[in-house]
Amino acid sequence: MKILYWSLIVLMMLYLTTGKKRRHKGTQWWSLAKTGEPSNDLDSPAAHATHIYTSPTLLPLTKKQRRLVTKNPGTIVAIAKGARMAVDECQYQFKDRRWNCPIQELGHGKNLFGKIIEKGCRETAFIYAITSAAVAHSVARACADGSIYTCTCNYNLRQPNGVDWEWGGCSDNANFGKKFSRKFVDVAEKGRDFRYMMNLHNNEAGRRHVKREMERECKCHGMSGSCTIKTCWMRLPLFRQVGNILKDRFDGASRVLPGNEGSNDSEGNNNGGRRGKKKLRLEPADPNHKRPDKRDLVYFEESPNFCDKDDSIGFLGTSGRECNATSIGIDGCDLMCCGRGYKSETYTVRERCSCTFHWCCEVKCKVCTRTKIRHTCY
Ligand SMILES: *[C@@H]1O[C@H](CO)[C@@H](O)[C@H](O)[C@H]1NC(C)=O
Ligand SMILES: *[C@@H]1O[C@H](CO)[C@@H](O)[C@H](O)[C@H]1NC(C)=O
């Protein structure tokens, strides 16, 4: 609790001193991943009016985001949880790669993911997609938990009942989650240039995978579990599943170029309904490739090789990273260390072993010492 308090104070001071620096202000909400659980007193309606401009939790938000959050009490907790889920999932999915989704110390208007988000490469695309998906996911689930005032379970998924089951119970509110994420996350992207289009596209792609992966979950009722009545509802996927899918889309991401300003708007509009104005289109960089669809991740810039320290993206390089000496993949020492070589150290671990069960009821173990080898890049 104390740590949370101090981190909020520090955040507040940072935003007061760097208030003029509005770069990427709209993505500063990512830093909520680092502040722990926001205080719930934000969520009592009486507290809102006074909190909206002074609450340290809300300082990383833009005015529009603050208004949205205060109009929907309970969402700030879900957003902070979503931000943490996104960071954890990104680091899980990229743990074996050179770029391993490092998180920056916050300060001076720095972005949580660092300067990589100023690029237009695949990693940038993944960050936008996973964070936007996480908000949609977390808010949709919070609706069903009853922890947001302005939404409930989704009872409107009226589909025909099955042969031996009927709709009932509480479905996760993926529609609300998606709409909320659109309003909250996409406000970050102002302007009409190509980078914004890319970010908006990837935001939307992330959200779409959340809803698409919903599955039916059922429960049996009846005498001693006899399942004479079965009710079913729609459940969100585990966020791990969303992460896996977005990682696949990362691997198959489409490189795009700005297309002609088209009057053909049949593809729908990611751009928040700016109708009537000409807008850029995303065209595949290679004309032989198909146009990316709404669930594809898109980028326009090749990634750096992430081998050495690179200040332009605030990346430390792979020196010191652990690698796998027998793997020929990207986690293998050859690729991970970019040919610089690696050092191997042995170390010992003490483990419980030869455990036996003694009647009754005790498990006795010996302590064994094992030697392991750790390889790290030069
Ligand atoms: C719009 O798209 C249709 C079919 O995709 C195409 O036939 C038509 O030429 C396009 N019009 C413009 C103005 O690009
Ligand atoms: C190292 O890579 C090999 C081959 O891919 C794999 O079988 C092994 O489990 C990996 N070791 C670790 C510690 O990940």
XYZ file of C-alpha atoms and ligand atoms in Angstrom:
406
model
C 0.000 0.000 0.000
C 2.812 2.335 0.918
C 4.617 1.553 -2.294
C 1.499 2.286 -4.259
C 1.100 5.580 -2.456
C 4.636 6.672 -3.173
C 4.558 5.577 -6.766
C 1.461 7.680 -7.239
C 3.108 10.686 -5.640
C 6.104 10.264 -7.898
C 3.865 9.960 -10.916
C 2.018 13.070 -9.882
C 5.219 15.062 -9.532
C 6.429 13.849 -12.891
C 3.275 14.983 -14.548
C 3.252 18.294 -12.805
C 6.829 19.032 -13.773
C 6.579 17.704 -17.306
C 3.059 18.791 -17.916
C 3.978 20.732 -21.022
C 5.487 17.731 -22.643
C 2.461 16.210 -24.216
C 4.148 13.768 -26.492
C 2.299 10.499 -26.529
C 0.173 11.806 -23.742
C -2.605 9.543 -24.890
C -0.584 6.409 -24.236
C 0.595 7.449 -20.781
C -2.187 5.346 -19.301
C 0.118 2.385 -19.913
C 2.053 3.551 -16.878
C -0.890 2.460 -14.728
C 0.666 -0.992 -15.078
C 3.273 0.162 -12.591
C 1.138 1.775 -9.975
C -0.590 -1.227 -8.526
C -4.287 -1.343 -7.830
C -5.856 2.097 -8.086
C -7.836 3.134 -5.100
C -11.444 2.144 -5.211
C -12.619 5.355 -3.633
C -12.468 6.766 -7.123
C -15.409 4.590 -7.820
C -17.873 6.006 -5.417
C -19.923 8.498 -7.387
C -19.520 11.210 -4.771
C -15.784 11.068 -5.067
C -15.734 11.676 -8.775
C -16.230 15.340 -9.049
C -13.372 16.115 -6.723
C -11.084 13.445 -8.080
C -11.279 14.077 -11.739
C -8.462 16.602 -11.959
C -6.562 15.906 -8.789
C -6.429 12.163 -8.429
C -2.893 10.966 -9.058
C -4.318 7.821 -10.632
C -5.923 9.879 -13.335
C -2.934 12.092 -14.056
C -1.574 9.872 -16.812
C -4.853 10.254 -18.646
C -5.902 12.875 -21.156
C -8.895 15.032 -20.350
C -11.112 12.960 -22.598
C -9.934 9.768 -20.975
C -10.573 11.181 -17.513
C -14.067 12.161 -18.461
C -14.751 8.722 -19.853
C -13.385 6.987 -16.794
C -15.336 9.134 -14.380
C -18.517 8.633 -16.377
C -17.999 4.892 -16.054
C -17.060 4.274 -12.432
C -15.042 1.125 -11.966
C -13.296 1.284 -15.302
C -10.046 2.769 -13.990
C -9.416 -0.378 -11.952
C -10.093 -2.518 -15.016
C -7.818 -0.346 -17.170
C -4.948 -0.597 -14.701
C -5.430 -4.341 -14.573
C -5.489 -4.417 -18.375
C -2.250 -2.441 -18.541
C -0.564 -4.983 -16.270
C -1.953 -7.893 -18.265
C -0.618 -6.336 -21.467
C 2.881 -5.854 -20.064
C 3.002 -9.372 -18.616
C 1.723 -10.922 -21.813
C 4.100 -8.939 -24.010
C 7.050 -10.003 -21.868
C 5.890 -13.615 -21.908
C 5.456 -13.723 -25.687
C 8.828 -12.086 -26.340
C 10.923 -13.682 -23.611
C 12.948 -15.700 -26.119
C 13.566 -12.889 -28.562
C 16.184 -10.187 -28.682
C 13.610 -7.508 -28.117
C 11.952 -8.818 -24.980
C 9.423 -6.084 -24.352
C 11.471 -4.158 -21.807
C 9.777 -1.607 -19.612
C 11.307 1.781 -18.883
C 11.660 3.617 -15.659
C 9.032 6.288 -15.821
C 10.022 9.904 -15.811
C 10.142 13.053 -17.860
C 7.270 12.115 -20.039
C 8.902 8.838 -20.923
C 6.695 6.166 -22.291
C 6.380 2.872 -20.450
C 7.530 0.861 -23.478
C 10.122 3.438 -24.427
C 10.958 5.042 -27.716
C 10.145 1.935 -29.708
C 6.625 3.271 -29.909
C 7.862 6.193 -31.958
C 8.879 3.722 -34.628
C 6.578 2.016 -37.050
C 7.911 -1.517 -36.790
C 6.333 -4.857 -35.895
C 7.127 -4.496 -32.232
C 5.321 -1.163 -32.176
C 2.345 -2.833 -33.804
C 2.294 -5.552 -31.179
C 2.411 -3.090 -28.287
C -0.563 -1.154 -29.601
C -2.570 -4.288 -30.316
C -1.929 -6.019 -27.001
C -2.626 -2.945 -24.868
C -5.847 -2.170 -26.676
C -6.939 -5.818 -26.484
C -6.155 -5.910 -22.779
C -8.433 -2.962 -22.033
C -11.262 -4.546 -24.023
C -10.739 -7.853 -22.234
C -10.401 -6.464 -18.754
C -13.396 -4.143 -19.056
C -15.594 -6.859 -20.589
C -14.798 -9.169 -17.700
C -15.295 -6.433 -15.107
C -18.775 -5.789 -16.525
C -19.671 -9.413 -15.865
C -18.144 -9.248 -12.387
C -20.390 -6.327 -11.580
C -17.517 -3.994 -10.823
C -18.418 -1.308 -13.374
C -21.481 0.825 -12.703
C -22.487 1.403 -16.297
C -22.464 -2.120 -17.684
C -23.621 -5.587 -16.743
C -23.333 -9.075 -18.096
C -24.352 -9.245 -21.688
C -27.797 -10.820 -21.648
C -28.450 -10.012 -25.280
C -26.632 -12.815 -26.958
C -29.922 -14.296 -28.017
C -28.970 -17.222 -30.091
C -31.088 -20.309 -30.549
C -30.861 -22.744 -27.679
C -29.086 -25.992 -28.367
C -30.597 -29.457 -28.333
C -29.697 -30.141 -24.725
C -28.880 -26.686 -23.382
C -30.276 -23.204 -23.118
C -28.859 -19.707 -22.806
C -28.590 -18.393 -19.306
C -26.075 -17.115 -16.873
C -23.804 -14.170 -17.285
C -21.863 -13.602 -20.493
C -18.779 -11.418 -20.523
C -19.672 -8.091 -22.074
C -17.285 -8.106 -25.010
C -19.302 -5.470 -26.844
C -19.018 -2.989 -24.032
C -15.329 -3.816 -23.602
C -14.614 -3.261 -27.254
C -16.528 -0.010 -27.467
C -14.976 1.281 -24.291
C -11.496 0.375 -25.487
C -12.180 2.179 -28.755
C -13.157 5.356 -26.966
C -10.469 5.181 -24.340
C -7.472 3.889 -26.262
C -7.989 5.470 -29.641
C -8.180 9.060 -28.366
C -4.414 8.827 -28.130
C -4.217 8.881 -31.859
C -4.888 12.309 -33.150
C -3.873 13.689 -36.456
C -4.146 12.156 -39.830
C -0.745 10.926 -40.722
C 0.264 7.448 -41.589
C 1.658 6.511 -38.210
C -1.656 7.278 -36.565
C -3.442 5.150 -39.084
C -1.117 2.298 -38.371
C -1.666 2.637 -34.635
C -5.428 2.788 -34.998
C -5.440 -0.234 -37.235
C -3.400 -2.262 -34.748
C -5.534 -1.097 -31.820
C -8.612 -2.346 -33.609
C -6.954 -5.619 -34.633
C -6.141 -6.354 -30.999
C -9.715 -5.759 -29.886
C -11.197 -7.867 -32.642
C -9.315 -10.933 -31.549
C -10.691 -10.622 -28.046
C -14.286 -10.770 -29.142
C -13.737 -13.343 -31.824
C -12.272 -15.868 -29.434
C -15.227 -15.935 -27.083
C -16.471 -19.406 -26.361
C -19.507 -21.034 -24.934
C -19.179 -22.210 -21.384
C -21.828 -24.385 -19.765
C -22.918 -25.639 -16.420
C -25.063 -28.615 -15.514
C -27.967 -28.426 -13.125
C -30.211 -31.117 -11.787
C -30.209 -33.846 -9.190
C -26.684 -34.777 -8.162
C -25.132 -33.351 -11.274
C -27.354 -35.346 -13.596
C -27.328 -32.533 -16.134
C -31.045 -32.580 -16.847
C -30.741 -28.843 -17.411
C -27.698 -27.254 -18.916
C -27.252 -23.482 -19.195
C -24.594 -21.798 -21.245
C -23.113 -18.349 -21.611
C -20.300 -16.716 -23.576
C -16.939 -16.470 -21.909
C -13.886 -14.484 -22.963
C -10.761 -16.408 -23.877
C -7.892 -16.472 -21.422
C -5.723 -13.473 -22.168
C -2.881 -15.905 -22.908
C -4.849 -17.082 -25.915
C -5.215 -13.520 -27.183
C -1.474 -13.079 -26.669
C -0.695 -16.235 -28.644
C -2.866 -15.118 -31.540
C -1.407 -11.626 -31.610
C 2.074 -13.135 -31.558
C 1.125 -15.186 -34.631
C -0.114 -12.010 -36.283
C 3.154 -10.339 -35.317
C 5.056 -13.087 -37.140
C 2.847 -12.643 -40.184
C 2.454 -8.873 -39.980
C 1.946 -6.951 -43.222
C 4.209 -4.185 -44.280
C 2.131 -1.336 -45.612
C 2.512 1.942 -47.452
C 0.154 4.855 -47.555
C -2.220 4.225 -50.430
C -3.886 6.853 -52.563
C -6.456 8.937 -50.884
C -9.435 6.902 -51.883
C -13.066 7.777 -52.066
C -13.699 4.051 -51.756
C -14.645 3.771 -48.141
C -16.325 0.395 -48.335
C -13.655 -1.040 -46.081
C -15.232 0.651 -43.106
C -13.774 3.408 -41.093
C -11.259 3.016 -38.324
C -10.894 6.667 -38.038
C -13.581 7.559 -35.594
C -16.158 8.575 -38.169
C -14.430 11.419 -39.926
C -16.669 11.001 -42.894
C -16.518 12.967 -46.032
C -12.854 13.793 -45.658
C -10.281 12.108 -47.760
C -8.288 9.581 -45.861
C -5.190 7.569 -46.319
C -5.398 3.889 -46.963
C -3.090 1.107 -46.009
C -1.757 -0.661 -49.057
C 0.590 -3.650 -48.968
C 4.175 -2.590 -49.607
C 4.526 -5.563 -51.911
C 1.792 -5.294 -54.546
C 1.730 -9.080 -54.824
C 0.517 -9.393 -51.241
C -3.112 -9.109 -50.337
C -4.304 -6.079 -48.447
C -4.135 -6.616 -44.710
C -7.491 -7.389 -43.174
C -8.802 -5.885 -39.985
C -7.266 -8.536 -37.785
C -3.770 -8.334 -39.258
C -1.045 -6.329 -37.619
C 0.550 -3.756 -39.891
C 3.858 -1.882 -39.838
C 5.779 0.316 -42.223
C 9.332 0.223 -41.003
C 11.698 -2.730 -40.672
C 12.736 -3.513 -37.117
C 16.231 -2.738 -35.965
C 18.250 -5.901 -35.306
C 18.173 -5.246 -31.553
C 21.729 -6.579 -31.174
C 23.488 -3.625 -29.626
C 22.560 -0.780 -27.391
C 20.470 1.617 -29.426
C 19.626 4.954 -27.883
C 17.240 5.906 -30.644
C 14.863 3.252 -29.328
C 16.172 3.127 -25.776
C 17.116 -0.521 -26.101
C 20.037 -1.963 -24.161
C 21.007 -4.709 -26.610
C 21.342 -8.406 -25.840
C 24.593 -8.263 -23.906
C 24.050 -10.101 -20.636
C 20.956 -11.904 -21.852
C 20.626 -15.592 -21.119
C 20.591 -17.841 -24.154
C 20.188 -21.502 -25.049
C 23.401 -23.084 -26.300
C 21.653 -25.970 -28.076
C 18.809 -24.134 -29.760
C 19.095 -23.033 -33.366
C 16.188 -20.627 -32.901
C 16.214 -16.977 -31.945
C 16.656 -17.981 -28.288
C 19.861 -19.843 -29.240
C 23.151 -18.245 -28.339
C 24.223 -17.732 -31.969
C 21.298 -15.552 -32.866
C 20.603 -14.036 -29.461
C 24.197 -12.891 -29.031
C 24.499 -11.716 -32.646
C 27.761 -13.633 -33.103
C 29.522 -11.879 -30.201
C 29.809 -15.170 -28.363
C 28.747 -16.067 -24.879
C 30.105 -17.156 -21.570
C 29.020 -20.240 -19.667
C 28.922 -20.462 -15.931
C 28.033 -23.372 -13.764
C 26.008 -22.819 -10.683
C 24.427 -25.113 -8.164
C 20.874 -25.326 -7.045
C 19.587 -27.071 -3.953
C 16.414 -29.018 -4.538
C 14.172 -31.329 -2.601
C 14.572 -34.890 -3.830
C 13.950 -38.566 -2.979
C 10.760 -37.691 -1.223
C 8.999 -40.453 0.664
C 5.583 -40.575 2.212
C 5.326 -41.548 5.857
C 2.098 -42.817 7.400
C 0.393 -40.580 8.366
C 0.717 -37.805 6.987
C 4.130 -36.537 6.308
C 6.384 -36.236 3.282
C 10.091 -36.403 3.935
C 12.632 -35.272 1.411
C 16.368 -35.067 1.101
C 18.134 -32.029 -0.179
C 20.156 -32.655 -3.305
C 22.603 -30.358 -4.951
C 22.507 -30.150 -8.715
C 24.807 -28.372 -11.068
C 23.400 -26.318 -13.898
C 24.930 -24.239 -16.655
C 23.899 -20.726 -17.555
C 24.918 -19.113 -20.829
C 24.910 -15.369 -21.221
C 25.749 -13.203 -24.208
C 28.888 -11.089 -24.313
C -13.822 1.397 -55.769
O -13.722 -0.002 -55.635
C -14.317 -0.726 -56.697
C -14.240 -2.218 -56.367
O -13.340 -2.483 -55.348
C -13.589 -0.379 -58.010
O -14.162 -1.089 -59.086
C -13.664 1.103 -58.249
O -12.909 1.452 -59.396
C -13.136 1.869 -57.046
N -13.339 3.302 -57.215
C -12.388 4.197 -56.923
C -12.764 5.614 -57.126
O -11.297 3.881 -56.479
C 17.224 -25.298 -25.336
O 16.881 -25.636 -26.664
C 16.638 -27.013 -26.861
C 16.441 -27.231 -28.362
O 15.528 -26.324 -28.875
C 15.449 -27.430 -26.020
O 15.204 -28.816 -26.179
C 15.731 -27.136 -24.557
O 14.601 -27.422 -23.754
C 16.117 -25.662 -24.385
N 16.539 -25.433 -23.007
C 15.978 -24.512 -22.238
C 16.550 -24.359 -20.869
O 15.075 -23.795 -22.623
